[in-house]
Short mmCIF file of N, CA and C in Angstrom, two decimals:
data_model
loop_
_atom_site.label_atom_id
_atom_site.label_comp_id
_atom_site.label_asym_id
_atom_site.label_seq_id
_atom_site.Cartn_x
_atom_site.Cartn_y
_atom_site.Cartn_z
N MET A 1 103.88 114.91 -94.32
CA MET A 1 104.19 115.60 -95.58
C MET A 1 104.04 114.67 -96.77
N GLU A 2 103.50 115.19 -97.84
CA GLU A 2 103.38 114.40 -99.06
C GLU A 2 104.76 114.29 -99.71
N PRO A 3 105.01 113.19 -100.41
CA PRO A 3 106.33 113.00 -101.04
C PRO A 3 106.75 114.18 -101.92
N LYS A 4 105.81 114.74 -102.67
CA LYS A 4 106.14 115.88 -103.55
C LYS A 4 106.62 117.07 -102.73
N GLN A 5 105.89 117.38 -101.67
CA GLN A 5 106.26 118.51 -100.81
C GLN A 5 107.64 118.28 -100.20
N GLU A 6 107.86 117.05 -99.78
CA GLU A 6 109.13 116.70 -99.15
C GLU A 6 110.28 116.94 -100.12
N LEU A 7 110.07 116.54 -101.38
CA LEU A 7 111.09 116.69 -102.41
C LEU A 7 111.40 118.17 -102.63
N THR A 8 110.35 118.97 -102.72
CA THR A 8 110.52 120.41 -102.91
C THR A 8 111.31 120.99 -101.74
N HIS A 9 110.98 120.55 -100.54
CA HIS A 9 111.66 121.03 -99.33
C HIS A 9 113.15 120.69 -99.40
N MET A 10 113.44 119.46 -99.82
CA MET A 10 114.84 119.03 -99.94
C MET A 10 115.58 119.88 -100.96
N ASN A 11 114.93 120.13 -102.10
CA ASN A 11 115.56 120.95 -103.14
C ASN A 11 115.84 122.36 -102.64
N LYS A 12 114.89 122.93 -101.90
CA LYS A 12 115.08 124.28 -101.37
C LYS A 12 116.28 124.31 -100.44
N THR A 13 116.39 123.28 -99.60
CA THR A 13 117.51 123.20 -98.66
C THR A 13 118.82 123.12 -99.42
N LYS A 14 118.85 122.28 -100.46
CA LYS A 14 120.07 122.13 -101.27
C LYS A 14 120.46 123.47 -101.89
N ILE A 15 119.47 124.19 -102.41
CA ILE A 15 119.73 125.49 -103.04
C ILE A 15 120.32 126.45 -102.01
N LYS A 16 119.76 126.45 -100.80
CA LYS A 16 120.27 127.32 -99.74
C LYS A 16 121.73 127.02 -99.45
N VAL A 17 122.07 125.74 -99.37
CA VAL A 17 123.45 125.34 -99.10
C VAL A 17 124.36 125.82 -100.23
N LYS A 18 123.91 125.62 -101.47
CA LYS A 18 124.68 126.07 -102.63
C LYS A 18 124.91 127.58 -102.55
N CYS A 19 123.88 128.31 -102.21
CA CYS A 19 123.98 129.77 -102.15
C CYS A 19 124.97 130.20 -101.08
N ARG A 20 124.93 129.51 -99.95
CA ARG A 20 125.87 129.85 -98.89
C ARG A 20 127.29 129.65 -99.38
N ARG A 21 127.50 128.56 -100.09
CA ARG A 21 128.82 128.26 -100.62
C ARG A 21 129.25 129.36 -101.59
N LEU A 22 128.32 129.78 -102.46
CA LEU A 22 128.62 130.82 -103.43
C LEU A 22 128.93 132.14 -102.75
N SER A 23 128.15 132.50 -101.75
CA SER A 23 128.38 133.79 -101.10
C SER A 23 129.70 133.79 -100.34
N SER A 24 130.11 132.65 -99.78
CA SER A 24 131.40 132.61 -99.10
C SER A 24 132.53 132.75 -100.13
N GLU A 25 132.32 132.19 -101.33
CA GLU A 25 133.31 132.36 -102.40
C GLU A 25 133.40 133.83 -102.78
N THR A 26 132.26 134.49 -102.86
CA THR A 26 132.22 135.91 -103.20
C THR A 26 132.98 136.70 -102.14
N GLU A 27 132.77 136.36 -100.87
CA GLU A 27 133.48 137.03 -99.78
C GLU A 27 134.98 136.84 -99.93
N ASN A 28 135.41 135.63 -100.25
CA ASN A 28 136.84 135.35 -100.43
C ASN A 28 137.42 136.24 -101.52
N ILE A 29 136.68 136.39 -102.60
CA ILE A 29 137.15 137.22 -103.72
C ILE A 29 137.29 138.67 -103.24
N LYS A 30 136.32 139.15 -102.48
CA LYS A 30 136.38 140.53 -101.98
C LYS A 30 137.58 140.69 -101.06
N ASN A 31 137.78 139.71 -100.18
CA ASN A 31 138.90 139.78 -99.24
C ASN A 31 140.24 139.80 -99.95
N LYS A 32 140.36 138.97 -100.97
CA LYS A 32 141.61 138.92 -101.73
C LYS A 32 141.74 140.15 -102.62
N ASP A 33 140.64 140.85 -102.82
CA ASP A 33 140.62 142.04 -103.68
C ASP A 33 141.03 141.67 -105.11
N SER A 34 140.61 140.49 -105.56
CA SER A 34 140.94 140.06 -106.93
C SER A 34 139.89 140.58 -107.90
N SER A 35 139.91 140.09 -109.12
CA SER A 35 139.11 140.66 -110.21
C SER A 35 137.64 140.84 -109.87
N VAL A 36 137.12 142.00 -110.21
CA VAL A 36 135.72 142.33 -109.96
C VAL A 36 134.83 141.46 -110.83
N GLY A 37 135.28 141.13 -112.03
CA GLY A 37 134.51 140.32 -112.97
C GLY A 37 134.07 139.00 -112.37
N ALA A 38 134.99 138.31 -111.70
CA ALA A 38 134.68 137.02 -111.08
C ALA A 38 133.63 137.21 -109.99
N GLY A 39 133.77 138.26 -109.22
CA GLY A 39 132.80 138.56 -108.16
C GLY A 39 131.42 138.80 -108.73
N MET A 40 131.37 139.53 -109.84
CA MET A 40 130.10 139.82 -110.48
C MET A 40 129.44 138.54 -110.98
N LYS A 41 130.23 137.66 -111.60
CA LYS A 41 129.69 136.39 -112.11
C LYS A 41 129.07 135.60 -110.97
N LEU A 42 129.76 135.53 -109.84
CA LEU A 42 129.24 134.78 -108.70
C LEU A 42 127.96 135.40 -108.18
N THR A 43 127.92 136.73 -108.13
CA THR A 43 126.73 137.42 -107.65
C THR A 43 125.55 137.10 -108.56
N ILE A 44 125.79 137.13 -109.86
CA ILE A 44 124.73 136.83 -110.83
C ILE A 44 124.25 135.39 -110.65
N LYS A 45 125.19 134.46 -110.48
CA LYS A 45 124.84 133.05 -110.26
C LYS A 45 123.93 132.93 -109.05
N THR A 46 124.30 133.60 -107.96
CA THR A 46 123.52 133.54 -106.72
C THR A 46 122.12 134.08 -106.97
N THR A 47 122.02 135.18 -107.70
CA THR A 47 120.72 135.78 -107.98
C THR A 47 119.87 134.82 -108.81
N LEU A 48 120.48 134.17 -109.79
CA LEU A 48 119.75 133.24 -110.65
C LEU A 48 119.28 132.02 -109.88
N SER A 49 120.04 131.63 -108.85
CA SER A 49 119.66 130.47 -108.05
C SER A 49 118.43 130.78 -107.20
N GLY A 50 118.05 132.04 -107.14
CA GLY A 50 116.86 132.44 -106.39
C GLY A 50 117.11 132.51 -104.90
N CYS A 51 118.27 132.99 -104.51
CA CYS A 51 118.59 133.12 -103.08
C CYS A 51 118.03 134.42 -102.56
#
C-alpha cells in the first residue's frame, strides 16, 4: 500500500470507531428516554461524519 492510501485507510477506520461511539450514545439516550433534541444532534453529527 502507498503511504497516502494507508493514511486514508487509517482515517476511515478512525471515523468508523467515532461513529460507533456516537451511535451507542444515541442508543443510551433512547434507552433513558431523555430529550429528543440531544438525540437529534447526535444523529446529525453521525450523518455529517459520513457513516
